[in-house]
Tab-separated table of C-alpha atoms and ligand atoms in Angstrom:
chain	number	residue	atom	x	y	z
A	616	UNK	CA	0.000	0.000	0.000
A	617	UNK	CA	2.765	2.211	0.532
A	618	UNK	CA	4.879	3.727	-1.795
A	619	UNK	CA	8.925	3.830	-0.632
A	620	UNK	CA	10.885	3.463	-3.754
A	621	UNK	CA	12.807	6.734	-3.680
A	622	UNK	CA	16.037	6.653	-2.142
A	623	UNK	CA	16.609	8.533	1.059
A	624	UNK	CA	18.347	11.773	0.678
A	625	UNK	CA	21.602	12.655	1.901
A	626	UNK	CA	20.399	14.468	4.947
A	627	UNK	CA	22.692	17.886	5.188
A	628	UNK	CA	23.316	19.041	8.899
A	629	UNK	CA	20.095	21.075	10.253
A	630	UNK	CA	19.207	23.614	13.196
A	631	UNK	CA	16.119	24.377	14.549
A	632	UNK	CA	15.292	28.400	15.899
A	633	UNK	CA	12.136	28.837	17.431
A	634	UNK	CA	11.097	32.098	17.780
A	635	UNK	CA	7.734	33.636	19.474
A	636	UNK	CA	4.854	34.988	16.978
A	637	UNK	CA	2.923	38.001	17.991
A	638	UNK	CA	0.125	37.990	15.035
A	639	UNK	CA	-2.501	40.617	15.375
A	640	UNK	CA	-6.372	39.531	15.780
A	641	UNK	CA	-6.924	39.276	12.236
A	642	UNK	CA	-4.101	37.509	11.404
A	643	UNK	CA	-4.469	34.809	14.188
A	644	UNK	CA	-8.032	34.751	12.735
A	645	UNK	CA	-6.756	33.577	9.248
A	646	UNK	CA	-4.001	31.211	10.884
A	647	UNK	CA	-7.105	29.447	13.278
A	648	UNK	CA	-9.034	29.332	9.737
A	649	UNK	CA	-5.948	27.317	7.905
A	650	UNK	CA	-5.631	25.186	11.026
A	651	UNK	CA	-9.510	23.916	10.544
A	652	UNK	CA	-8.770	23.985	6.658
A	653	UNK	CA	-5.783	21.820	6.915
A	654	UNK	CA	-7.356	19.541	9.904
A	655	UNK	CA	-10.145	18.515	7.210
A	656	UNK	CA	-7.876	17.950	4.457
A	657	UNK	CA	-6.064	15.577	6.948
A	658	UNK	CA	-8.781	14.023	7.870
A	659	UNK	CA	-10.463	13.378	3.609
A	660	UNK	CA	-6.921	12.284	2.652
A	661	UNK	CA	-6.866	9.590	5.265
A	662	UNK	CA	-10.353	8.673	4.982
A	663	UNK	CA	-9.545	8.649	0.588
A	664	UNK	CA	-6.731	6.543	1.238
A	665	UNK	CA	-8.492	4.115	3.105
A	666	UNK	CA	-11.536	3.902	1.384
A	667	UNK	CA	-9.333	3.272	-1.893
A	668	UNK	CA	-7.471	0.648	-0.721
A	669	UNK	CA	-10.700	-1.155	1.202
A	670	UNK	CA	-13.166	-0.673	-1.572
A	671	UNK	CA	-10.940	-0.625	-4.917
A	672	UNK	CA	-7.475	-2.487	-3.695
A	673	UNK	CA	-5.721	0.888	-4.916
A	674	UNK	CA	-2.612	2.577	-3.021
A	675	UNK	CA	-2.443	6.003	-3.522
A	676	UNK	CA	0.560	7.843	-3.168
A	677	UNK	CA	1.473	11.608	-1.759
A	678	UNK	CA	1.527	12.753	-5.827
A	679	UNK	CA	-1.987	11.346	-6.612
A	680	UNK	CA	-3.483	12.946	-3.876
A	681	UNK	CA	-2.129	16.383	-4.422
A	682	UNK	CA	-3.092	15.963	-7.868
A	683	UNK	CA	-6.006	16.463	-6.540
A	684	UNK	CA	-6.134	19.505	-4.200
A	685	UNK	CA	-6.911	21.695	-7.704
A	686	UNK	CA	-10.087	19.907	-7.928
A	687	UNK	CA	-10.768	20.324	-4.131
A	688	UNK	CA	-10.412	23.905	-4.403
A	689	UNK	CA	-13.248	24.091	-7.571
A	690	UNK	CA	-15.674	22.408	-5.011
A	691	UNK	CA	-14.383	24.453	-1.993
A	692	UNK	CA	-13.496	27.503	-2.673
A	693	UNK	CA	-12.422	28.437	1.119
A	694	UNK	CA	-9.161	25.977	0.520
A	695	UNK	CA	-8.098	28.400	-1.852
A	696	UNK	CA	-7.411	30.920	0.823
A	697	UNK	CA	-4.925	28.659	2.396
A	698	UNK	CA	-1.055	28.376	0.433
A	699	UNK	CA	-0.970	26.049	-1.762
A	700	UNK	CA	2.530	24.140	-0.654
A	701	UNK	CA	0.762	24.652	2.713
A	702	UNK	CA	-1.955	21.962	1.715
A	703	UNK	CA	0.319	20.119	-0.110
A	704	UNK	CA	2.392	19.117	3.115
A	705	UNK	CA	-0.809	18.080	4.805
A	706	UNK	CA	-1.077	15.839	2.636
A	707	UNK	CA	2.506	14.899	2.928
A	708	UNK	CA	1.894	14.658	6.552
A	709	UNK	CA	-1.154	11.776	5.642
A	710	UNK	CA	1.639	10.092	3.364
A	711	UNK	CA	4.590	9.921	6.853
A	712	UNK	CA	1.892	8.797	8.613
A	713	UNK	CA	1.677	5.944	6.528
A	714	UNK	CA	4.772	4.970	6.254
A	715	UNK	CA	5.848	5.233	9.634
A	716	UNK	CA	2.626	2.778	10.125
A	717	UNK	CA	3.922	0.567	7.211
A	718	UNK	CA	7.625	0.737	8.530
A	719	UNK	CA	6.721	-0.681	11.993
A	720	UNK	CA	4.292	-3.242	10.333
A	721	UNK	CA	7.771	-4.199	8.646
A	722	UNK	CA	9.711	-4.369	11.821
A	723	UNK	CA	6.990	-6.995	13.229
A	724	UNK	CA	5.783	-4.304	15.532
A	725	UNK	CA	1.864	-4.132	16.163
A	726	UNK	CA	1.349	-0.177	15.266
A	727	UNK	CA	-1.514	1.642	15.612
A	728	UNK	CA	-3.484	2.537	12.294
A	729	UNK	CA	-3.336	6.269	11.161
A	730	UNK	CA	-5.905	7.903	13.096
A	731	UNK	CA	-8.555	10.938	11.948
A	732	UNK	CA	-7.283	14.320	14.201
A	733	UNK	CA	-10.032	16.002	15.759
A	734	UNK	CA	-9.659	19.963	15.347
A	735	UNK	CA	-8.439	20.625	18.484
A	736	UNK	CA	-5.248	18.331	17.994
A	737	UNK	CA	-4.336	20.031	14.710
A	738	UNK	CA	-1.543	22.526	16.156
A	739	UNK	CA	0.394	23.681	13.358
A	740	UNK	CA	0.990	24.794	9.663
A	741	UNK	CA	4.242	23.715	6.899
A	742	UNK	CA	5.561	26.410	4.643
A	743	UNK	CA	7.692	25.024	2.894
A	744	UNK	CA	10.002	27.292	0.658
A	745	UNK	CA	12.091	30.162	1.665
A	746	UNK	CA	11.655	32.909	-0.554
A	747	UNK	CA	8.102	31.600	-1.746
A	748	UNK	CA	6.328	30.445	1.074
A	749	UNK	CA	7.690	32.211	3.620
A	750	UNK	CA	10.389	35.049	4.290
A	751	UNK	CA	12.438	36.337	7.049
A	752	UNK	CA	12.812	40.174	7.556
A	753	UNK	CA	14.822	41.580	10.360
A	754	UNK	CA	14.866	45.154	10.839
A	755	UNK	CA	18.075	46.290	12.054
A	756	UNK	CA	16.376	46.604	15.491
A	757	UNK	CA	17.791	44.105	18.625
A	758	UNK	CA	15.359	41.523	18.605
A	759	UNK	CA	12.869	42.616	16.295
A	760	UNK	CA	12.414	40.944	13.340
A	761	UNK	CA	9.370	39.922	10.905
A	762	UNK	CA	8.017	36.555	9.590
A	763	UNK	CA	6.608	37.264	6.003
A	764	UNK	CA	4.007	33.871	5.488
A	765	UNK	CA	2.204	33.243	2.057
A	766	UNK	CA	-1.551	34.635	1.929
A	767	UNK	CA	-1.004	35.770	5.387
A	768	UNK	CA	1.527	38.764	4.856
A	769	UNK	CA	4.048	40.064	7.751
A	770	UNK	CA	3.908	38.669	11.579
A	771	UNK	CA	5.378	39.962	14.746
A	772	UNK	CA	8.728	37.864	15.501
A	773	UNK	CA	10.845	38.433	18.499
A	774	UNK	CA	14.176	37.032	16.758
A	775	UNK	CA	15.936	36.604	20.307
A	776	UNK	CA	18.594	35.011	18.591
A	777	UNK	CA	20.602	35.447	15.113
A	778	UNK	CA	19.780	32.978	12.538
A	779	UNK	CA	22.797	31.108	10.527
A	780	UNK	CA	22.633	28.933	7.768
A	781	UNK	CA	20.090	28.987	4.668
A	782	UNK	CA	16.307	28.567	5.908
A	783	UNK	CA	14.247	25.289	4.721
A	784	UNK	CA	11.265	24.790	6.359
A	785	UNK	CA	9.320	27.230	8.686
A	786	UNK	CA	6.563	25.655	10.577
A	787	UNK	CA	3.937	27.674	12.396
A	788	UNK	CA	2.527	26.454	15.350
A	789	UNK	CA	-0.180	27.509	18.190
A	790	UNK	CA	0.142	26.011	21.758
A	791	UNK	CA	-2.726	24.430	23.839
A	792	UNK	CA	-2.678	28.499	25.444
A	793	UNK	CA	-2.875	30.076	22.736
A	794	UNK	CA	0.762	31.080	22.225
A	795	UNK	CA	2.321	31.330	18.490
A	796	UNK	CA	5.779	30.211	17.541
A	797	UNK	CA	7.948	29.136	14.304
A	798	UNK	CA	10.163	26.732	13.924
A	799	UNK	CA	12.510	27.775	11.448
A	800	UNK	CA	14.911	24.725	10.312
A	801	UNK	CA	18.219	25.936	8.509
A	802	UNK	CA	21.032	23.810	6.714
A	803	UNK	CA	24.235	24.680	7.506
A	804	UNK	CA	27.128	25.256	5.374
A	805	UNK	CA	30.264	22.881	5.914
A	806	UNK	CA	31.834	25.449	6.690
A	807	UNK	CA	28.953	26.726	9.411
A	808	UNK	CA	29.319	22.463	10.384
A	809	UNK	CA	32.817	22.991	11.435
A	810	UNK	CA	32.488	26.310	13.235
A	811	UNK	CA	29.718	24.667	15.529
A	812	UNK	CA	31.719	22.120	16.736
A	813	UNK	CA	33.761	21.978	19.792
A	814	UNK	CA	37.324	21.669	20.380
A	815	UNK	CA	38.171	18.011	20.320
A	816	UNK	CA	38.346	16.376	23.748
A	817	UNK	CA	39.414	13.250	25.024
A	818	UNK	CA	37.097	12.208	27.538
A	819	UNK	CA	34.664	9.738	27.964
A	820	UNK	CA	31.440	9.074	29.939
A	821	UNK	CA	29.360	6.598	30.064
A	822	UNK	CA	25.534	7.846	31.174
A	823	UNK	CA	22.944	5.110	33.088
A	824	UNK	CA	19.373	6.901	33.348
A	825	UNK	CA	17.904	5.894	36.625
A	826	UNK	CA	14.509	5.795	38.500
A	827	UNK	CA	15.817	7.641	41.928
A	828	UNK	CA	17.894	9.766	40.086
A	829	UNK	CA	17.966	10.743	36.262
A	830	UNK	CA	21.072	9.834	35.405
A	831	UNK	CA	24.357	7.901	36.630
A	832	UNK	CA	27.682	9.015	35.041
A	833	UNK	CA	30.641	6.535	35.175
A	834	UNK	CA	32.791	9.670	36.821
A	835	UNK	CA	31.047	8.939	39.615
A	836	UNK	CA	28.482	11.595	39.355
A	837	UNK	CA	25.123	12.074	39.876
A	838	UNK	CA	22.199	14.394	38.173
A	839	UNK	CA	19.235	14.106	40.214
A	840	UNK	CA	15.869	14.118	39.214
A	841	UNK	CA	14.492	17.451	39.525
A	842	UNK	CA	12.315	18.290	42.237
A	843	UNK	CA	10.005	20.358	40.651
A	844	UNK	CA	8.516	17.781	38.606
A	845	UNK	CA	6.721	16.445	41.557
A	846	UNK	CA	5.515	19.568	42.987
A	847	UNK	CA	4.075	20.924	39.351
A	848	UNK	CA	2.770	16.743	38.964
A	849	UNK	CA	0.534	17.791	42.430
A	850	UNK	CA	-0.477	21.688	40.997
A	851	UNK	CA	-1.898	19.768	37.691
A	852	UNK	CA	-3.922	17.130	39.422
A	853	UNK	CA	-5.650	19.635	41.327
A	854	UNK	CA	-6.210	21.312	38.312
A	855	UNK	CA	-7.590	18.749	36.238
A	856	UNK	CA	-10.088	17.942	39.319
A	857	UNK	CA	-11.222	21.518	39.001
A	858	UNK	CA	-11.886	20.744	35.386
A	859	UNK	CA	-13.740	17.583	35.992
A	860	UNK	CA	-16.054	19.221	38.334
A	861	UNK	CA	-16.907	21.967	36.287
A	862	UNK	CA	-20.174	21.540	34.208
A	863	UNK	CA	-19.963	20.725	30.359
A	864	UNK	CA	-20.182	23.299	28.033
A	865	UNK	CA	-20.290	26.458	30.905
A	866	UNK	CA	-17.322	29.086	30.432
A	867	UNK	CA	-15.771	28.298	34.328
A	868	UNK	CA	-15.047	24.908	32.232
A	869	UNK	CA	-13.290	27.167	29.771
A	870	UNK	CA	-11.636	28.933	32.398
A	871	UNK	CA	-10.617	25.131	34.063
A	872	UNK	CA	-9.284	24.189	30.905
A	873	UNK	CA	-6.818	27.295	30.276
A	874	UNK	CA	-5.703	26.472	33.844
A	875	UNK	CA	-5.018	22.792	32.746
A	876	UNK	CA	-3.124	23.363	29.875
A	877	UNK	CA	-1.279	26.085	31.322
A	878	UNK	CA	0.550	23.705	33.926
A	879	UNK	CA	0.772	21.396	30.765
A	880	UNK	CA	2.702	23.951	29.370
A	881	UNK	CA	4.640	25.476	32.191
A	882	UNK	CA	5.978	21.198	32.679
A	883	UNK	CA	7.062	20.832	29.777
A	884	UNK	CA	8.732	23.857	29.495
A	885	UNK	CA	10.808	23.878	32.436
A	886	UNK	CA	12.043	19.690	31.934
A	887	UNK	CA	12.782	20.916	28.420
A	888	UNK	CA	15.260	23.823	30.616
A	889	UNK	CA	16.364	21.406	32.884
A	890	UNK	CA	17.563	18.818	29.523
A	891	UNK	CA	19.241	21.356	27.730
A	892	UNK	CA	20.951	22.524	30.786
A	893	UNK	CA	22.302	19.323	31.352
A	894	UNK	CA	22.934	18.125	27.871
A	895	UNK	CA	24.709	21.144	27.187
A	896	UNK	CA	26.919	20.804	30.094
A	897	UNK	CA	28.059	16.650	28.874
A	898	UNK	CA	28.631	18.046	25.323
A	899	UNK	CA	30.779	20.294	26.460
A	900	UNK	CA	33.212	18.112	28.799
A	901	UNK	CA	33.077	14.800	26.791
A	902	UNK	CA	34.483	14.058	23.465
A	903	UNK	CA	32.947	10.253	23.665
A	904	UNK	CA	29.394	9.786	25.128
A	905	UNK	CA	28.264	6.243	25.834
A	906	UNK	CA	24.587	5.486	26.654
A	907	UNK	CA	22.039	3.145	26.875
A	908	UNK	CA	19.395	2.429	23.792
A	909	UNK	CA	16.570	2.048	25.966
A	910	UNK	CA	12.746	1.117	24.289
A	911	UNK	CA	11.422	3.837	26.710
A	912	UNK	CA	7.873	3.249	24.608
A	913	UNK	CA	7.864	-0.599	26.355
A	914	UNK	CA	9.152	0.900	29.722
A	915	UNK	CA	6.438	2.884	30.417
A	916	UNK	CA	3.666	0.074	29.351
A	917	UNK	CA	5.493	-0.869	32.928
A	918	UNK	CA	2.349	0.867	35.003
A	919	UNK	CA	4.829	1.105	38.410
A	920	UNK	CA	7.589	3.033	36.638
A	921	UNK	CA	5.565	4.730	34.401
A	922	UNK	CA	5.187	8.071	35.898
A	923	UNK	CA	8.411	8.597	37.094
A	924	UNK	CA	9.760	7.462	33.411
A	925	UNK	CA	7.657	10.087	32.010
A	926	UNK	CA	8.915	12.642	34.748
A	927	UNK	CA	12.661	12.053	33.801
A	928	UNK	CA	11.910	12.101	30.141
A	929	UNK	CA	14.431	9.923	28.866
A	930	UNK	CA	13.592	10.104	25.207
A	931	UNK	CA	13.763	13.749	25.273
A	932	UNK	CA	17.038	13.390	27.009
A	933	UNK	CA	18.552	11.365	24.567
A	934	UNK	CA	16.831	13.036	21.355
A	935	UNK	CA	18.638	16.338	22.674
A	936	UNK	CA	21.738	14.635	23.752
A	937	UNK	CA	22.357	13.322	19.979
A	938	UNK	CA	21.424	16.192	18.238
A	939	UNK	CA	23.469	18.445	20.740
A	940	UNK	CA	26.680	15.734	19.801
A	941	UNK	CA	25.715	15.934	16.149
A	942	UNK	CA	26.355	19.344	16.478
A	943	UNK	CA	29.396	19.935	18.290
A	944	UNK	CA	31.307	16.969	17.146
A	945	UNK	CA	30.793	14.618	19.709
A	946	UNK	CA	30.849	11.193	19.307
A	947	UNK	CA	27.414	9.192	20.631
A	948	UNK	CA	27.263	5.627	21.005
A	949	UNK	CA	24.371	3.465	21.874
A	950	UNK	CA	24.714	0.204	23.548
A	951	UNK	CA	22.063	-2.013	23.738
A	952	UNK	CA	21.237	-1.885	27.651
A	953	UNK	CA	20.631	-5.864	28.388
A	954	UNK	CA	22.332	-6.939	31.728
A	955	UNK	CA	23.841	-3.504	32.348
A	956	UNK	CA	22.534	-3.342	35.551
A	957	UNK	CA	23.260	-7.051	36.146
A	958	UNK	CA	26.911	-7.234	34.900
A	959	UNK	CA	30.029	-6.684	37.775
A	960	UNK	CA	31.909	-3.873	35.910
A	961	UNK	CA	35.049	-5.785	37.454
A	962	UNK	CA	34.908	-8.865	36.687
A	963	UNK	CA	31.990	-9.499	34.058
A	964	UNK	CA	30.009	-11.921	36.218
A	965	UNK	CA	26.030	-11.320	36.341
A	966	UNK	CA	23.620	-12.057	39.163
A	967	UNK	CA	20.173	-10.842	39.371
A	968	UNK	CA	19.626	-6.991	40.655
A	969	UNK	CA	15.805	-6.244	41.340
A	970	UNK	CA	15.078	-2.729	40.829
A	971	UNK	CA	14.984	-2.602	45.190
A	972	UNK	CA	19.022	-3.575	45.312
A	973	UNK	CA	20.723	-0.063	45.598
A	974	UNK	CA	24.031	-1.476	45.644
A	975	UNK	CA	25.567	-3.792	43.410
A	976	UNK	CA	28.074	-6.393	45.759
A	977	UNK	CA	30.140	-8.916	43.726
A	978	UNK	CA	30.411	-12.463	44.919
A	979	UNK	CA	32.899	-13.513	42.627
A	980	UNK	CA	35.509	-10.484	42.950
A	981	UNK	CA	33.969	-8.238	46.240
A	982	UNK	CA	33.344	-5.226	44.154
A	983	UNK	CA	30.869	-3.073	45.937
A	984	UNK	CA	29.507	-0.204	44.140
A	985	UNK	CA	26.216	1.976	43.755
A	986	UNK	CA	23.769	0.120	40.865
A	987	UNK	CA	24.006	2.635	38.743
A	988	UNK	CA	27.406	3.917	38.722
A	989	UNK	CA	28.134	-0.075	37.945
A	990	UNK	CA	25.192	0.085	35.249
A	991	UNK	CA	27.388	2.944	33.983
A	992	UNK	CA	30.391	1.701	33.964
A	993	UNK	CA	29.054	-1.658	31.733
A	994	UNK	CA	27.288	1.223	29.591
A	995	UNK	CA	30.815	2.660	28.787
A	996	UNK	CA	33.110	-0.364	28.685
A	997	UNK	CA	30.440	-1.768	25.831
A	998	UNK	CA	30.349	1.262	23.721
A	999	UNK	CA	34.199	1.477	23.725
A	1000	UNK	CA	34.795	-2.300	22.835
A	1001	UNK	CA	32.380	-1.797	19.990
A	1002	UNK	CA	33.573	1.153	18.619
A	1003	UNK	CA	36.529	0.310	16.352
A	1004	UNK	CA	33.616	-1.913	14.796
A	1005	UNK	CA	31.221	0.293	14.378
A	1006	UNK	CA	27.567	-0.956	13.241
A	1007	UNK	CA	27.993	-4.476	13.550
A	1008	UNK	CA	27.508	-6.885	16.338
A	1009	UNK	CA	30.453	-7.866	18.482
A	1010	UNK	CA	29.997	-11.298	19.049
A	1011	UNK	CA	32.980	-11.510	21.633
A	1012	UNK	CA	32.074	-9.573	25.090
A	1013	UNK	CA	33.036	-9.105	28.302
A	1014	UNK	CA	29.664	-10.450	29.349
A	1015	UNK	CA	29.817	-13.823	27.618
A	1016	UNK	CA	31.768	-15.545	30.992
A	1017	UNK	CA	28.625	-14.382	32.502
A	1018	UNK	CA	27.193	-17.124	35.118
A	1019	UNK	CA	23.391	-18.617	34.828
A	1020	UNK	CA	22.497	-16.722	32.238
A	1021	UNK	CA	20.134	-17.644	29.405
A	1022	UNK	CA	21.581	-15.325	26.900
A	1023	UNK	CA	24.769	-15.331	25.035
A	1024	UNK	CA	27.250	-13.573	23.920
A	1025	UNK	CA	25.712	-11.113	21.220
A	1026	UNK	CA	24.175	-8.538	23.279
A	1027	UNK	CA	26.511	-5.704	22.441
A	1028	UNK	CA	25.843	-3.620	19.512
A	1029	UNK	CA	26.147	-0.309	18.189
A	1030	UNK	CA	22.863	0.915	17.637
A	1031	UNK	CA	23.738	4.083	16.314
A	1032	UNK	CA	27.090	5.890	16.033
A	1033	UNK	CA	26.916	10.087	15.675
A	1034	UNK	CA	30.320	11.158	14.539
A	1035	UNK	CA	31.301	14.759	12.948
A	1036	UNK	CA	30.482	14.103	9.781
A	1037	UNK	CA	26.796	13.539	11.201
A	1038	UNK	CA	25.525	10.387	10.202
A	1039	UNK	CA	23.953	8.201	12.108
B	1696	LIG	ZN1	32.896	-8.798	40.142
């Protein structure tokens, strides 16, 4: 049903800005329009899709259905009003969604089928080409600075930052408060590549993401889970009681709702802070960064970990922490994370280590250490052994004189390698 023929594209090095929008009334009027516009477009391209395929056996692909958006706009004259390439990557967005679905059908994963967005989960608008769909003015003034969108004409941008490289993509986007932003994705230069990367350094670190604290470094150190996580966790359960209790359809439900998705907001805000505080701060003292590839998606089916997995926000952690790398230069390697926690760091023997066991004490060599500094430790030790080697399984490990263990040897891989030339 899906169509993935083309080959992928040499993917040039990228950086995201994201600057705040300040449209005026009319012009957040038009951008709520598009949103609804582009929501229902969404929703007819997934519904065409299906229906084609249940009723007629056909596939289509991303070019026959924008073949069609002329047509649409003969019968509905208000999807005129919205850019064209603006449409068009809606329905590009119908086509990902398929074959991310087809992709994981492929990997014997059980996926979930595309699903219909309702209105109020269709956040944001594509425009696609600099120069045509959208423009960047700045006006000489600190700060100040314009977004110039198709059909729309100039918005309010607070360009708090300089932007490098050549601009690809801009997409628009309103938050559950009402907020506007852009995401403006540039490609940098080779040049631009090199200047953003740090100067070389020899150290390495291997990183275990815990449960009592975020994360584990093999130095020995320790970055604990922040503490305002918990407190805001308490502010937004009252909240959403308040909402509960308020009557359907009545404007203190309104008001309930604002409050609800202002803590949403205000969460995700500061754990995004506290990540690229401390992802920064690794990028810049380690030249070789070792950590685990953990499913966090099956970890958090886990109902006892789950909310404190969601707290730390591991996948957010790592996301940042290879794109940071990517950036500077740093090397990232993933190990895969079996028996980390079980493996002496010493001596290579495993016994069992339920989550309760703080401290990890060796029977064969005496080693006593804290869990997850030893989890660490393993996480490192893998990632350097497979690194000459890079992409393929080492089928020789320190863990294969492990004792009682079902498993073999093969559990150390590199699942991905980040290196300066960015690949991964
Ligand atoms: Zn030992």
């Amino acid at each position: 049903m899906s169509k993935r023929e083309k080959p992928p594209q040499e993917k040039k090095p990228t950086r995201t800005y994201q600057f705040r929008l300040y449209p005026t009334h009319k012009q957040e009027r038009t951008l709520e329009e598009w949103l609804v516009l582009c929501c229902e477009v969404y929703d007819a391209a997934l519904d065409e899709r299906k229906s084609a395929y249940r009723i007629a056996g056909v596939s289509l692909s991303y070019e026959d259905q924008c073949a069609e958006l002329p047509g649409c706009k003969e019968v509905r004259p208000d999807l005129a009003l919205v850019p064209s390439q603006v449409l068009q990557d809606v329905v590009k967005r119908v086509d990902l969604a398929f074959a991310a679905f087809f992709q994981r059908v492929e990997e014997g994963k059980k996926p979930g089928f595309p699903r219909f967005k309702s209105r109020f989960r269709y956040h944001s608008l594509t425009f696609k080409q600099f120069g045509n769909s959208f423009e960047i003015h700045t006006q000489g003034q600190k700060n100040r600075g314009m977004l110039e969108l198709a059909k729309l004409g100039q918005v309010k941008m607070v360009l708090h930052r300089p932007i490098t490289g050549t601009p690809k993509t801009a997409i628009v986007k309103r938050t559950p408060t009402g907020k506007w932003f852009v995401n403006i994705t540039v490609e940098l230069s080779p040049k631009l590549t090199q200047e953003s990367h740090m100067p070389p350094s020899e150290k390495e670190v291997g990183i275990d993401v815990g449960l009592k604290t975020f994360a584990y470094l093999s130095t020995a150190e320790e970055i604990a889970n922040p503490r305002f996580f918990r407190e805001d966790e308490a502010r937004l359960a009252r909240a959403q009681r308040q909402l509960s209790e308020a009557a359907k359809g009545s404007k203190e439900r309104e008001k309930k709702r604002k409050i609800v998705a202002r803590t949403h907001e205000r969460i995700a805000n500061r754990r995004k802070n506290f990540i690229e505080q401390e992802v920064c701060k690794l990028v810049a003292r380690f030249g070789f960064i070792a950590v685990e590839a953990l499913v966090v998606r099956n970890m958090v089916k886990n109902p006892r970990l789950a909310k404190s997995i969601a707290d730390a926000s591991w996948s957010q952690f790592f996301m940042r922490l290879l794109a940071k790398a990517e950036e500077a230069g740093r090397q990232v390697v993933k190990v895969n994370p079996s028996y980390t926690s079980q493996t002496c760091s010493a001596c290579g023997r495993r016994q069992p280590m339920p989550l309760s066991v703080r401290v990890y004490e060796c029977t064969q060599c005496g080693l006593v250490i804290h869990r997850d500094h030893n989890g660490s430790l393993n996480i490192l030790a893998n990632a350097r052994q497979a690194c000459g080697r890079a992409g393929r399984v080492i089928p020789e490990a320190p863990g294969a004189v492990a004792v009682g263990s079902r498993h073999s040897a093969s559990n150390w891989l590199i699942i991905a390698s980040v290196n300066s030339c960015g690949s991964i």
